Short mmCIF file of N, CA and C in Angstrom, two decimals:
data_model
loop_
_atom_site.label_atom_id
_atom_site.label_comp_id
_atom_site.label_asym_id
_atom_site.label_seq_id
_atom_site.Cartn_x
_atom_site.Cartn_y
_atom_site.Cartn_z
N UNK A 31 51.00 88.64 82.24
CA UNK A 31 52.40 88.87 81.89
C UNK A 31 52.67 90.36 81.72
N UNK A 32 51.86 90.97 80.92
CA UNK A 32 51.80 92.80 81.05
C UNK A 32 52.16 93.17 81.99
N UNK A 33 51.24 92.97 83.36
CA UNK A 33 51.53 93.67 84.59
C UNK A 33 52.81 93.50 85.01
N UNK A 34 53.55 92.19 84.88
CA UNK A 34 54.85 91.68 85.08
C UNK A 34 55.76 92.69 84.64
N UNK A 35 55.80 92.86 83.31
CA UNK A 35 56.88 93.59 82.58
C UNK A 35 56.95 95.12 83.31
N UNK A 36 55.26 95.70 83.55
CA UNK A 36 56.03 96.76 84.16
C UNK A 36 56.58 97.18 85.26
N UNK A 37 56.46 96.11 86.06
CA UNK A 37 57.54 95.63 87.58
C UNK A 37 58.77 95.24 87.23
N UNK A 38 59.22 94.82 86.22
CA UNK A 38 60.53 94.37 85.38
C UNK A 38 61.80 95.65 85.98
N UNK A 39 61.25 97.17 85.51
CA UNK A 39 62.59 98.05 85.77
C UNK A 39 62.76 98.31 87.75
N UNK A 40 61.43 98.26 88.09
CA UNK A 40 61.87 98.44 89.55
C UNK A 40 62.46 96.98 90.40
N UNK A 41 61.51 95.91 90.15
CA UNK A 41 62.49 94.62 90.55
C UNK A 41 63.88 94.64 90.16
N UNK A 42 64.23 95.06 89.09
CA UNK A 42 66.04 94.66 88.76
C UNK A 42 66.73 95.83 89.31
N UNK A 43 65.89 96.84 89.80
CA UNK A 43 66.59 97.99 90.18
C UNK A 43 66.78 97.44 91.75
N UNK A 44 65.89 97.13 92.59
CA UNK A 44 65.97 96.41 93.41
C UNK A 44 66.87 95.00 93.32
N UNK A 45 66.96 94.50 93.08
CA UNK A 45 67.38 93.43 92.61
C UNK A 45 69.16 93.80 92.28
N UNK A 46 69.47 94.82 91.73
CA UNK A 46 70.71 96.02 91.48
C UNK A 46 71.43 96.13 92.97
N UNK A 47 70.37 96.67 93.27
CA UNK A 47 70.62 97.21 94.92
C UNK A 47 71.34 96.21 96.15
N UNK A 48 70.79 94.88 95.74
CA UNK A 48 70.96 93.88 96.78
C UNK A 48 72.49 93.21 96.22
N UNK A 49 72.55 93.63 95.29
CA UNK A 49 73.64 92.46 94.57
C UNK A 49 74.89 93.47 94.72
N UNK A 50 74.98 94.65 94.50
CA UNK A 50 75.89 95.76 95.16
C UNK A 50 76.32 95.89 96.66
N UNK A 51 75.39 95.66 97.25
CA UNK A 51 75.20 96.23 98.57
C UNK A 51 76.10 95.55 99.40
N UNK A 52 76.45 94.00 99.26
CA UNK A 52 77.27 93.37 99.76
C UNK A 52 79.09 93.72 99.05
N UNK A 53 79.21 93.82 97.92
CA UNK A 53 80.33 94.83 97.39
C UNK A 53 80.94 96.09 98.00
N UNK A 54 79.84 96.76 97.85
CA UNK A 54 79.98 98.35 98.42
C UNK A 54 80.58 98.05 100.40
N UNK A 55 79.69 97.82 100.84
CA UNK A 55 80.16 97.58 101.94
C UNK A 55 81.03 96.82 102.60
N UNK A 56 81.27 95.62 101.86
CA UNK A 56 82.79 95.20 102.49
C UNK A 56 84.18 95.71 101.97
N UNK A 57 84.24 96.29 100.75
CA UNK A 57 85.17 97.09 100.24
C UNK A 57 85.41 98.27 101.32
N UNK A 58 84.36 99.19 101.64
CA UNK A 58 84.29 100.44 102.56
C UNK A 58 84.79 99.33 104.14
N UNK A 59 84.38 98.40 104.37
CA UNK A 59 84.62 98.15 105.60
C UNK A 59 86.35 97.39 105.29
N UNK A 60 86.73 96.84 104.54
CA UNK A 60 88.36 97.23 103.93
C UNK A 60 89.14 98.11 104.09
N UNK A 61 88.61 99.03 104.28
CA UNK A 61 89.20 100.22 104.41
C UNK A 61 89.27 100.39 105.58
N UNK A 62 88.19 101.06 106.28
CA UNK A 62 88.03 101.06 107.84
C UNK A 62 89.04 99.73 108.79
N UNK A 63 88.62 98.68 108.18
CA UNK A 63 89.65 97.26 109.48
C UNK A 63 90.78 96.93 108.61
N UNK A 64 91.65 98.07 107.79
CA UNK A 64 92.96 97.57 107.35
C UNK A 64 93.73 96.64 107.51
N UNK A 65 94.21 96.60 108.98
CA UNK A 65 95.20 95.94 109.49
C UNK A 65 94.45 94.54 109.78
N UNK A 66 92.99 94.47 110.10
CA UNK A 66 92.86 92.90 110.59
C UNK A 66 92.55 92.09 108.96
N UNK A 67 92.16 93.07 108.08
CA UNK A 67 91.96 92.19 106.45
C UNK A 67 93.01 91.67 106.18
N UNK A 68 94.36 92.80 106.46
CA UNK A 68 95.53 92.25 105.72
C UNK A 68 96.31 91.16 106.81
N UNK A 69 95.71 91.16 107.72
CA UNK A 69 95.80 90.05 108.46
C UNK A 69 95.56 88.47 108.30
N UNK A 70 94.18 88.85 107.87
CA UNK A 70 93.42 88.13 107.88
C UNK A 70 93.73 87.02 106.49
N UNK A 71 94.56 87.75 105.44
CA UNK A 71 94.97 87.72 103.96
C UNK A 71 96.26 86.94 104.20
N UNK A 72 96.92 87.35 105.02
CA UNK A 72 98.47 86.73 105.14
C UNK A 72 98.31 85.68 106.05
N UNK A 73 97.17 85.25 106.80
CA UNK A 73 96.74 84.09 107.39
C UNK A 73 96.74 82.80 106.12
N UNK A 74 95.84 83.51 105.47
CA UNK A 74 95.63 82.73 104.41
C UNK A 74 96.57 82.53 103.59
N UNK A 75 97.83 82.80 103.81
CA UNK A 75 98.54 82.70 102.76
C UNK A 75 99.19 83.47 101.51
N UNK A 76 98.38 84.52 101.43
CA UNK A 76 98.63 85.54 100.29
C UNK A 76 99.97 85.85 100.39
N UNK A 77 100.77 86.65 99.05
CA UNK A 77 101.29 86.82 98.98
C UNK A 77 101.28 88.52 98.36
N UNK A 78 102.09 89.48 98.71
CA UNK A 78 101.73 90.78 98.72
C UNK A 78 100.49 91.67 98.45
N UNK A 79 99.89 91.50 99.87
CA UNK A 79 99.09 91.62 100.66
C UNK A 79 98.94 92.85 100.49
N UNK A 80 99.59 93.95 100.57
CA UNK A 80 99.23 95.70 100.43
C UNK A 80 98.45 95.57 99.04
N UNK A 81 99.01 94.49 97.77
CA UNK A 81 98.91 95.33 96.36
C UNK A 81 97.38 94.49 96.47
N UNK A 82 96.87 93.51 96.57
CA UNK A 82 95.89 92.60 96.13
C UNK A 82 94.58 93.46 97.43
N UNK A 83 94.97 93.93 98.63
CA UNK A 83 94.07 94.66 99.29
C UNK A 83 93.46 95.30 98.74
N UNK A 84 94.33 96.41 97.98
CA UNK A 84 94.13 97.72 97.32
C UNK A 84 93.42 97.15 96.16
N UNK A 85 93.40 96.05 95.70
CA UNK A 85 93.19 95.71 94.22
C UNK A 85 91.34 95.24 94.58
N UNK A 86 91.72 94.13 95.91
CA UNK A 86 90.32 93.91 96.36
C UNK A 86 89.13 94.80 96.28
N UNK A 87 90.04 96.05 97.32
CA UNK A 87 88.84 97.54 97.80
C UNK A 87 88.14 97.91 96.50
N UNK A 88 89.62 98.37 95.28
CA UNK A 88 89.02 99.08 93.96
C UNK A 88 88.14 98.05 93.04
N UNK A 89 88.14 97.13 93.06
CA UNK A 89 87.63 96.25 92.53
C UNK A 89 86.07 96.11 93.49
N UNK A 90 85.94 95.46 94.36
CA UNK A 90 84.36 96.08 95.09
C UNK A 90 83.63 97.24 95.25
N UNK A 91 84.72 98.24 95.33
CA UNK A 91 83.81 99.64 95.39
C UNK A 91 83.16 100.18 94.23
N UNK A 92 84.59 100.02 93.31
CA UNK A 92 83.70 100.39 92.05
C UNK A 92 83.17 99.81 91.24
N UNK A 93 83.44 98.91 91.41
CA UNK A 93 82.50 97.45 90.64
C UNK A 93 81.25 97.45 91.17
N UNK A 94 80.89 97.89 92.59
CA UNK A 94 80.00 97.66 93.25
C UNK A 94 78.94 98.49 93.09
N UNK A 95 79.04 100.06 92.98
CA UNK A 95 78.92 100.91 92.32
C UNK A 95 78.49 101.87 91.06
N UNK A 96 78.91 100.62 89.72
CA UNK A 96 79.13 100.34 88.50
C UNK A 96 77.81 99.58 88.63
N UNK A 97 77.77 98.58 88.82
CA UNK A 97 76.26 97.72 89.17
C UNK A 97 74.93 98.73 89.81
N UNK A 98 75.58 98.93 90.88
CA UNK A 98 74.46 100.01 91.55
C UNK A 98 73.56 101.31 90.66
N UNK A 99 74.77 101.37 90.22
CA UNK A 99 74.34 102.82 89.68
C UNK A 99 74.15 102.69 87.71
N UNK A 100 74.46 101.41 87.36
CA UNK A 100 74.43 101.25 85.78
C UNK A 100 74.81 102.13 85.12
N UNK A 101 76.63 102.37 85.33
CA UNK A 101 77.54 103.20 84.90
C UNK A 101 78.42 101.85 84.58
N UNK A 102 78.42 101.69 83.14
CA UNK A 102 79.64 100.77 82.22
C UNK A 102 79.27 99.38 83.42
N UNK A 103 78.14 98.66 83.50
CA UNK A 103 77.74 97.84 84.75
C UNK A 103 78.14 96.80 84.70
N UNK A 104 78.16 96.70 82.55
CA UNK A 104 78.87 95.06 82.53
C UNK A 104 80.27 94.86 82.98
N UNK A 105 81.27 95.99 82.48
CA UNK A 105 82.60 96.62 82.79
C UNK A 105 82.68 95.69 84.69
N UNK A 106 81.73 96.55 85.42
CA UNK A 106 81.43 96.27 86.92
C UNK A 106 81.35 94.86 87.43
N UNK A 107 80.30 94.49 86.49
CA UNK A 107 79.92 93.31 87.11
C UNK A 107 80.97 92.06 86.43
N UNK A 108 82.02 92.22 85.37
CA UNK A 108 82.83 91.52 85.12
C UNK A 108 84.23 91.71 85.85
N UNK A 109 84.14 92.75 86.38
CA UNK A 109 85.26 93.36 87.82
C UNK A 109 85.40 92.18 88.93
N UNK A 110 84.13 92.89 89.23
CA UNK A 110 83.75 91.29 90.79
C UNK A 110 84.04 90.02 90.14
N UNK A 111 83.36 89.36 89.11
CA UNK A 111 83.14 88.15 89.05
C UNK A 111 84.88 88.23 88.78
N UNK A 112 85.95 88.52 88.35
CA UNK A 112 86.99 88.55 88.67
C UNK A 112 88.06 88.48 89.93
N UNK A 113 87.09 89.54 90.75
CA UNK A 113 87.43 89.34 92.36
C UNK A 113 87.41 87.81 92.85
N UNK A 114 85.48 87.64 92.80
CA UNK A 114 84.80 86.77 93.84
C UNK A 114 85.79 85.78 93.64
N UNK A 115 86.25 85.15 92.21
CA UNK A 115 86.45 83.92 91.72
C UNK A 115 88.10 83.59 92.87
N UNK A 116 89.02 83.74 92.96
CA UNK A 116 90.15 83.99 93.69
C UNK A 116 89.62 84.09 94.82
N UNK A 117 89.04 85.24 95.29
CA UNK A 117 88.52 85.24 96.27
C UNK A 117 87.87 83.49 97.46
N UNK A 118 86.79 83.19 96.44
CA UNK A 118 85.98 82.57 96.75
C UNK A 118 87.07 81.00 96.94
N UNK A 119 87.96 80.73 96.22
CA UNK A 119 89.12 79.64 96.02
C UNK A 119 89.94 79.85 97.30
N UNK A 120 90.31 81.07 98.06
CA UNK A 120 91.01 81.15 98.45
C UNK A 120 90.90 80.67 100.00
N UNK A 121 89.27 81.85 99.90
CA UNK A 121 88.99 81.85 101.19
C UNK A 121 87.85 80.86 101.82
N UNK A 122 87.51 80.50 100.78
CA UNK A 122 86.19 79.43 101.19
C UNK A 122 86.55 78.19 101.01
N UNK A 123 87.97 77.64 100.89
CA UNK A 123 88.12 76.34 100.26
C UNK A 123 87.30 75.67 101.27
N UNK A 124 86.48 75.08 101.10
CA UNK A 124 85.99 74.10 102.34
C UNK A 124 86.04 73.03 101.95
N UNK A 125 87.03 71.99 101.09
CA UNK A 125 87.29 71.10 100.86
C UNK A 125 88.69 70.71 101.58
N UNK A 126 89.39 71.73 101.68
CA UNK A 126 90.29 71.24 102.82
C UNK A 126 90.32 71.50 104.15
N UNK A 127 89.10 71.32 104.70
CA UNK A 127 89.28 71.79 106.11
C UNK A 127 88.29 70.14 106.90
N UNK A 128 89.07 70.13 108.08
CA UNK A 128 88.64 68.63 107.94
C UNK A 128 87.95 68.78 109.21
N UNK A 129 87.75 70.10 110.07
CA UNK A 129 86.47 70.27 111.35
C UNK A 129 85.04 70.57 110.53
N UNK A 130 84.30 69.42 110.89
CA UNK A 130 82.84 69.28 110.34
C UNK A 130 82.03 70.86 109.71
N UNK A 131 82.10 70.93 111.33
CA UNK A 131 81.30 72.71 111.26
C UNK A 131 81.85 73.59 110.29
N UNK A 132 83.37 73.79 110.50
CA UNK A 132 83.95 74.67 109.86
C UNK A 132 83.67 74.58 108.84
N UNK A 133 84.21 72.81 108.23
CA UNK A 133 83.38 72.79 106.55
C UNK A 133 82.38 73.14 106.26
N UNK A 134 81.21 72.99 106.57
CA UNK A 134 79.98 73.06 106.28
C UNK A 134 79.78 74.99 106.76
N UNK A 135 80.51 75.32 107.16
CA UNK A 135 80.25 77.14 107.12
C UNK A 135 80.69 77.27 105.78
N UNK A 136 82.12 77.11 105.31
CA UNK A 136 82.70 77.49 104.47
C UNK A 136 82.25 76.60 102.85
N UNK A 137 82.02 75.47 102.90
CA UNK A 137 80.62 75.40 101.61
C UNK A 137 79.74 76.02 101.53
N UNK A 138 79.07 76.84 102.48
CA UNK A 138 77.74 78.02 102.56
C UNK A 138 78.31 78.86 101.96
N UNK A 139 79.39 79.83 102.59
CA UNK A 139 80.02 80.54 102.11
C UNK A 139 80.47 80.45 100.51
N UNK A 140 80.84 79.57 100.15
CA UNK A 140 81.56 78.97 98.59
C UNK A 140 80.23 79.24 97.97
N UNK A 141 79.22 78.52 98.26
CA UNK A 141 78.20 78.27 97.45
C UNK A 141 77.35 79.71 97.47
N UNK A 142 77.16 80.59 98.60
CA UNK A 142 77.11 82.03 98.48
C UNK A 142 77.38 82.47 97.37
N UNK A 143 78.74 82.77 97.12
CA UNK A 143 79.57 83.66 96.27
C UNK A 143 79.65 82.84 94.77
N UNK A 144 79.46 81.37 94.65
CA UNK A 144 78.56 81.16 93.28
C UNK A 144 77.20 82.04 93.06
N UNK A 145 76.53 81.79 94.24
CA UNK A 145 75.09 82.13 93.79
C UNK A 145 74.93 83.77 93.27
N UNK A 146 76.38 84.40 93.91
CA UNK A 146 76.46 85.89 94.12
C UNK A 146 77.24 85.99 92.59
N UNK A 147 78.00 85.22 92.17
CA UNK A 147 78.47 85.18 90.68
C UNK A 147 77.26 84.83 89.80
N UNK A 148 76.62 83.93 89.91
CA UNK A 148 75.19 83.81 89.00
C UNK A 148 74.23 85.10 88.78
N UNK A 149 73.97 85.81 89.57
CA UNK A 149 73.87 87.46 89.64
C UNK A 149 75.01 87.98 88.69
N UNK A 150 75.58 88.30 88.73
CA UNK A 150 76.87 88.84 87.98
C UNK A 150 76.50 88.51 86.51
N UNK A 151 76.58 87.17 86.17
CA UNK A 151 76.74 86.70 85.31
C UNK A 151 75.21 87.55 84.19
N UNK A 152 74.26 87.14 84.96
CA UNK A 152 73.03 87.72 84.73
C UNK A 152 73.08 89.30 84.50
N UNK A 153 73.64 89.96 84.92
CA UNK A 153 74.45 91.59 84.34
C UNK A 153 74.93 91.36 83.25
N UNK A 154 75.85 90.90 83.33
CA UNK A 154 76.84 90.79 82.40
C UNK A 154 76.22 90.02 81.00
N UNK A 155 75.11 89.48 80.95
CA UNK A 155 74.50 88.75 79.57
C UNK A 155 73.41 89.88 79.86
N UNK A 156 72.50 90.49 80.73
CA UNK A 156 70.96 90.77 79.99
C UNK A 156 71.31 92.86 80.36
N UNK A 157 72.76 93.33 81.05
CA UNK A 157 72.77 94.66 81.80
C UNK A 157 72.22 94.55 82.71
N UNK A 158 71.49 96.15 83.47
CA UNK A 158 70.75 96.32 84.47
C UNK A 158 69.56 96.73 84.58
N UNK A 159 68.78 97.05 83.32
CA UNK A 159 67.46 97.62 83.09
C UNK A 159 67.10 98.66 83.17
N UNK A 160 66.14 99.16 83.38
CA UNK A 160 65.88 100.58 83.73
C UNK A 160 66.69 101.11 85.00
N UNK A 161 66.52 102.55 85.37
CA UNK A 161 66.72 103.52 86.28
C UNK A 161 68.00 103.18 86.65
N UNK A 162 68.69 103.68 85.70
CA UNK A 162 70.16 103.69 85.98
C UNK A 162 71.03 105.44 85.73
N UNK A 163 71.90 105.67 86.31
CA UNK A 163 72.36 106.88 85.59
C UNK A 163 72.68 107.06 83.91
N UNK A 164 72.88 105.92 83.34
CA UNK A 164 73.11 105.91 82.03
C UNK A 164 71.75 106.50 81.40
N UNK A 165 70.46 105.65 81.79
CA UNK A 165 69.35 106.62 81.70
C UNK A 165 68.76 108.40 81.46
N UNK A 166 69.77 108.49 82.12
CA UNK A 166 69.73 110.41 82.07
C UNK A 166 70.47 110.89 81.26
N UNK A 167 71.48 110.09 80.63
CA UNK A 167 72.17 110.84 79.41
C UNK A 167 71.81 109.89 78.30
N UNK A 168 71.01 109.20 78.35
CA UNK A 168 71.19 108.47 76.79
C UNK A 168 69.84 109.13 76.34
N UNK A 169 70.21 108.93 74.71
CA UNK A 169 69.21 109.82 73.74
C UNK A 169 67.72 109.52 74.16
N UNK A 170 66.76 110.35 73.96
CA UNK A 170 65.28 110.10 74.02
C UNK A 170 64.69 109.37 72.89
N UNK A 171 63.96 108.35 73.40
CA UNK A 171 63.59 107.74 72.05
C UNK A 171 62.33 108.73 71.20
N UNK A 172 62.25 108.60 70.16
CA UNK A 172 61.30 109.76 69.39
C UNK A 172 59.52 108.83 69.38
#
């Protein structure tokens, strides 16, 4: 169990990394395919589509970010799980879609972005562990 614990700060730092990484980059790729997201948003139904984009991007990037980097992470990781949740209702309903395949993509998908909230959640009750930027400014222990 010793040896365990001291793999503890680099696994969750890793572990940090993976759970961001999908955040960070679809927020940045938000940006870049503007017009086909907000497309893609008013397909679905949304309703003012410029403000909830913008709300999406800031909400993944720096939430994403916030996690990554263990700057205010719970702050972060209670950001997303805010996003995903809407998100995940909106766009994954796969309870109303009545082509087989399609369903069964979009329960993967649903059940994804639980599993990607169970992460979250796990921030948000235990933080992020070692090697974070908060690390470099908080006091030295004596």
């Amino acid at each position: 169990m010793e040896k365990f614990e001291k793999l503890q700060g680099p696994i969750v730092l890793v572990g940090r990394i993976l759970l961001s990484a999908i955040f960070i980059s679809s927020g940045i790729s938000k940006i870049f395919n503007w017009d086909g997201t907000a497309a893609y948003m008013t397909q679905a139904g949304m309703p003012a589509v410029t403000f909830f984009l913008l709300g999406a991007i800031a909400l993944e990037v720096l939430g994403g970010f916030s996690v990554l980097l263990g700057l205010c992470p719970r702050l972060g990781a209670a950001a997303l799980i805010v996003f995903l949740i809407p998100a995940t209702l909106i766009f994954h309903n796969f309870w109303a879609i009545e082509d087989q395949m399609m369903r069964q993509m979009q329960m993967i998908m649903f059940m994804k972005n639980m599993a990607i909230m169970g992460g979250l959640l796990m921030v948000l009750g235990f933080g992020t562990g070692r090697f974070t930027i908060m690390d470099k400014f908080a006091p030295k222990k004596q």
